[in-house]
Amino acid sequence: MKNVMITEGFSGLSEAEAAERLLSEGYNELPSAGQRGIFSLAFGVVREPMFLLLVACGALYLVLGDVQEALMLLGFVFFVMGLTLYEERKTENALDALRDLSSPRAQVVRDGQERRIAGREVVRGDILVVNEGDRVPADARLLSCLNLSVDESLLTGESVPVRKSDDAGEEKEVCPGGDDLPFIYSGTLVVQGQGIARVISTGTKTEIGKIGVVLQSVEPEETLLQKETDRWVRTLAVFGLSLCVLVIIFYSLTRGDWLHGLLAGVTLAMATLPEELPVVLTIFLAMGAWRIAKKQVLARRMPAIETLGSATILCVDKTGTLTMNRMTVSKLFAGGELLDVETVSRNSMPEEFHELLEFSILASQLDPFDPMEKAIKETGDDYLTETEHLHQDWELVHEYALSKELLSLSRVWKSAENEQYTIAAKGAPEAIIELCHVDEPARAELFTHVADMADCGLRVLGVARAFFQQPVLPEAQGDFVFEFLGFIGLSDPVRPTVCSAIAECYSAGVRVVMITGDFPGTARNIARQTGLKKADKCLTGPELQGMTDRELQERINEVNIFARVVPEQKLRLVNAFKANGEIVAMTGDGVNDAPALKAANIGIAMGGRGTDVARESASLVLLDDDFSSIVQAIRLGRRIFDNIRKAIAYIFAIHIPIAGMSLFPVLFQWPLLLLPAHIALLQLVIDPACSIVFEAEGEEADVMNRPPRNSREPLFCRKTLVLSLMQGIIVLVVLLGVFWLARSRGADEQEIRALTFTTLMISNLGLILTNRTWSTTFASPLRSPNAALFPVVAGAILFLGIVLYVPFFVQLFRFSALHLPDLLLCLSAGLGSVLSVEGLKRTGVSGFFRR
């Protein structure tokens, strides 16, 4: 038997009134953000300095006639543009997802008739009819309800459904959350009972609509990596082009040869401008997204991968993130005994607990939506299947609804074999104890057990039974003579991998903070279970509401648990942490998390249980909802940052000797040693080395045993530049030594060029090896796998052999073939430069890589 709400007496709006309000107030949906067209997005990409540098370098190669190199760089141009356009388009889907969620189908009463309409057509004043399993289409005030419970976790983060009341004495609108309130909210789910309500808010005026407005106003910030890259690309572009112009003028004025002056200037521009930089960053982040996807983490905004490696604060939602968001029966209390359900096998549950489970199932829906009733049914299926305590053939005769005066409900059953009625009741412990008329000493003892179970973070329900033989059932459930059976303790279990993941976060210097809409006691209990630090301190939403921004910024340094927090306060907490200079990662799965996810430096959404809104607003999505995947993402983020720094140190270092050997011949009127073809050949080694080789490099041994990098420390810091400068100068000095030695023994221009270039190529390979790690010597990584290293080194040696000994290429590159003593000289000089650089590792210069 199922109770049905009677809509007689509720005429609702007329169709004409509804149409008029729809016209004046608009549809019940969130307005779509004004989407930018494809050309608008493309224009925004074209203005990026990284894009402009790639275009400039590609055009330069095209002018020089190197079509292959030009096409490769221009290919990167279209890759960067396509990737950016894709990401821009994806980020604009958040409000679309929110709008779809807020507009389900709706059953309304109009002109005295029930009809089902599109949720977007619901207007203020409509009479809504909601039943178990319905999604509420608009904010409404209850006029009548029966056993109505609503899952509001979408808005509040609480895993337990809230009980609703049609109490006409409450006129003031309140926020979601809390029992016995007469309001239901758009986007929430009815898990039990039925109700009739009058719509009071639609569209952006609903609670979910307010979140949408906040979400629309939050602009994601550029990452530190993006800001630094833009600044350095501009600086290097201006410097390189200015130097190019000066060289052209100087060469032409001193030698009177404008053609060779232009060639010298272009060569110096190619040597000075590290066009590999934007390519490196693009490849590192793209490959990082691919690698992190193999760890079940989807990167929606690739720069967030690197940023995650520098995160100092990880804000986590309790429900569905630390916990499973699935209620389970944890403990049973009956006959004065407490039973831990997890400790008993399927066939070994003591008999005195069978009746407790039996009547808790009879007091629940047969096919429940309510998560607590689902947990009770699953436990009964596990432990009572082969007993006589399950009654699929019994008939439900009547149901006594839960009320504010008595927080319990009773269901009356009748079996074919027995004439008497069987009544099962469940509800708040105090209500069940009241129904059973327990004497004062026994009542005090029972409340002691209730408090003990509540201290364990359990949601406690009392269960009772009664039998009745008269033909007419009484008016109220209190008229039955109930017998107390016991208590059921339910919990939302912690995810199995959370404890170890939090411990690893602490070892990596990442502070973990819980932000939840749940009660402080439950939050503290979950914190103790997961190993969260300072689990005894808690700051609640009402306390937070009374603080100024300055007070909040000071207080959050001492508290790791924030309970009873509403969506606006989650956003405020994220902003407070950011104001303190923290790099904030925020996890969440509900609509209520979306603004905070978007405002955080790194938003991390749950992919399985998370809403579309959360996923579209986040930078990263955990595909398997496994909290431990965050730790893997942090590890990868730190590895990416380390390897980007190594690649940058290598790029700047190798460009110093290239630029020096291009500039010195101009200043001292030597023959030009490096021509555009030589630099193009070097790029065949430099490009894959700085991108593929360093990207494939494994993490340092201490990557998760050191604090996050200082958020104010730039990627292109002074230490990186000094290190690069020292490496580059050492190689440059060695090259000048080889040049001087060859010239002093009377070598011609082709031989000097061949000796210098060969030494430069060997030194280049040495810089690759020595920059692979700055915690050990260059020989140590040779024992660790790097699939890209051998092909790059072998390819470099092969190219060098071809240009030195194949006649066509010897003439093309203006070399002369080198003999064995010449090769030994170049090899010794190149290795000497590497050994000199290795000496830097013993001076402590390398320490910045491990800080």
Coordinates of C-alpha atoms in Angstrom, one line a residue, residues 398-403 405-412 423-426 430-438 464-468 473-483:
H398 CA -1.4 1.5 7.2
E399 CA 1.4 4.0 7.9
Y400 CA 1.6 6.5 10.7
A401 CA 3.6 9.5 9.5
L402 CA 6.5 11.1 11.3
S403 CA 5.7 14.5 12.8
E405 CA 5.8 16.3 17.9
L406 CA 6.9 12.7 17.6
L407 CA 10.0 12.0 15.4
S408 CA 9.1 8.4 14.6
L409 CA 7.0 6.6 12.0
S410 CA 5.1 3.3 12.3
R411 CA 4.0 0.8 9.7
V412 CA 1.2 -1.6 10.2
I423 CA 3.4 -2.8 14.0
A424 CA 7.0 -1.8 13.3
A425 CA 8.3 1.6 14.5
K426 CA 11.6 3.4 14.0
E430 CA 14.1 9.7 22.3
A431 CA 10.8 9.3 20.3
I432 CA 11.1 5.4 20.4
I433 CA 11.9 5.5 24.1
E434 CA 8.8 7.7 24.6
L435 CA 6.6 5.3 22.6
C436 CA 7.8 2.4 24.7
H437 CA 7.1 4.2 28.0
V438 CA 10.5 3.2 29.4
A464 CA 10.2 -0.9 18.5
R465 CA 7.4 -3.3 17.8
A466 CA 3.8 -3.8 18.8
F467 CA 0.9 -6.2 18.2
F468 CA -2.8 -5.2 17.8
L473 CA -6.7 0.8 14.2
P474 CA -6.2 3.7 16.6
E475 CA -5.8 7.3 15.6
A476 CA -2.2 7.7 16.6
Q477 CA 0.8 5.4 16.8
G478 CA 1.2 6.3 20.5
D479 CA -1.9 4.3 21.3
F480 CA -0.1 1.0 20.6
V481 CA 1.7 -0.8 23.4
F482 CA 5.3 -0.8 22.0
E483 CA 8.2 -3.0 23.1

